[in-house]
Each structure stands twice: as structure tokens, then as C-alpha cells.
Amino acid sequence: MDKEHRESSTNLEGSEKKLSFVINATEDRVSRLRQAYLDGTLIVDSERLAEKMLAFEQQLEMVFPEKDSP
């Protein structure tokens, strides 16, 4: 295998490890949130949630602006 292929292979392996870490961290977080919900200890700040939802909507509008209807 030449140098470029070895580097590509190494980069791919590194990316797979990073992705695996993110997936495992996400699964762990979801499990902890689920358990907190089932325990009744999950506290949701509805005002903060609403602010984040509005900010997300604004970001979407910047990325995907609505086109004027004819």
C-alpha cells in the first residue's frame, strides 16, 4: 500500500473512533435523561427551551430563507 492509502486508512480509522465515541456519549446521555424522566427527577426549564427553539428557527430561516409565492 502506498503512503496516500495508508494515510487515508489511518484518517478513516480515526474518524470511526471519533464517531463511535460521539454515538456512545449520546446513547449514555439519552439513557440518563430517560432514567431521570422515569424517576420524576427531570426538570425542564420551559422558558429556556422556548428560547432555544426560537433561536433554532431563526437559524433555519437564515439557512433556508422562505421564497416569495408568485
Short mmCIF file of C-alpha atoms in Angstrom, two decimals:
data_model
loop_
_atom_site.label_atom_id
_atom_site.label_comp_id
_atom_site.label_asym_id
_atom_site.label_seq_id
_atom_site.Cartn_x
_atom_site.Cartn_y
_atom_site.Cartn_z
CA MET A 1 0.00 0.00 0.00
CA ASP A 2 1.36 3.42 -0.83
CA LYS A 3 1.67 6.32 1.56
CA GLU A 4 -1.60 8.03 0.47
CA HIS A 5 -3.62 4.88 1.05
CA ARG A 6 -2.07 4.35 4.48
CA GLU A 7 -2.85 7.96 5.45
CA SER A 8 -6.43 7.61 4.19
CA SER A 9 -6.84 4.39 6.10
CA THR A 10 -5.44 5.97 9.27
CA ASN A 11 -7.74 9.01 8.89
CA LEU A 12 -10.74 6.75 8.36
CA GLU A 13 -9.91 4.71 11.45
CA GLY A 14 -9.55 7.91 13.47
CA SER A 15 -12.88 9.19 12.18
CA GLU A 16 -14.58 5.90 13.03
CA LYS A 17 -13.23 6.09 16.59
CA LYS A 18 -14.45 9.67 16.99
CA LEU A 19 -17.88 8.78 15.61
CA SER A 20 -18.10 5.77 17.91
CA PHE A 21 -17.24 7.99 20.90
CA VAL A 22 -19.95 10.52 19.94
CA ILE A 23 -22.56 7.79 19.47
CA ASN A 24 -21.69 6.19 22.80
CA ALA A 25 -21.76 9.55 24.57
CA THR A 26 -25.14 10.33 23.01
CA GLU A 27 -26.57 6.95 23.97
CA ASP A 28 -25.32 7.45 27.52
CA ARG A 29 -26.90 10.91 27.72
CA VAL A 30 -30.22 9.62 26.37
CA SER A 31 -30.16 6.78 28.89
CA ARG A 32 -29.55 9.22 31.76
CA LEU A 33 -32.32 11.54 30.54
CA ARG A 34 -34.72 8.62 30.20
CA GLN A 35 -33.93 7.42 33.70
CA ALA A 36 -34.41 10.93 35.13
CA TYR A 37 -37.79 11.12 33.35
CA LEU A 38 -38.85 7.75 34.74
CA ASP A 39 -37.65 8.75 38.23
CA GLY A 40 -39.55 12.02 38.02
CA THR A 41 -36.35 14.00 38.58
CA LEU A 42 -36.11 15.50 35.09
CA ILE A 43 -36.68 19.23 35.35
CA VAL A 44 -37.40 21.16 32.16
CA ASP A 45 -36.94 24.93 32.07
CA SER A 46 -39.73 25.73 29.62
CA GLU A 47 -38.59 29.34 29.12
CA ARG A 48 -35.07 28.27 28.24
CA LEU A 49 -36.41 25.55 25.96
CA ALA A 50 -38.64 28.05 24.15
CA GLU A 51 -35.71 30.45 23.67
CA LYS A 52 -33.59 27.68 22.19
CA MET A 53 -36.40 26.62 19.87
CA LEU A 54 -36.84 30.19 18.63
CA ALA A 55 -33.09 30.57 18.10
CA PHE A 56 -33.05 27.33 16.12
CA GLU A 57 -35.96 28.52 13.97
CA GLN A 58 -34.09 31.76 13.25
CA GLN A 59 -31.01 29.82 12.20
CA LEU A 60 -33.11 27.68 9.89
CA GLU A 61 -34.60 30.80 8.31
CA MET A 62 -31.11 32.14 7.60
CA VAL A 63 -30.04 28.86 6.00
CA PHE A 64 -33.33 28.17 4.22
CA PRO A 65 -35.00 31.53 3.54
CA GLU A 66 -38.64 31.37 2.53
CA LYS A 67 -39.22 32.17 -1.10
CA ASP A 68 -41.97 34.59 -2.01
CA SER A 69 -45.01 32.92 -3.50
CA PRO A 70 -45.95 34.06 -7.05
#
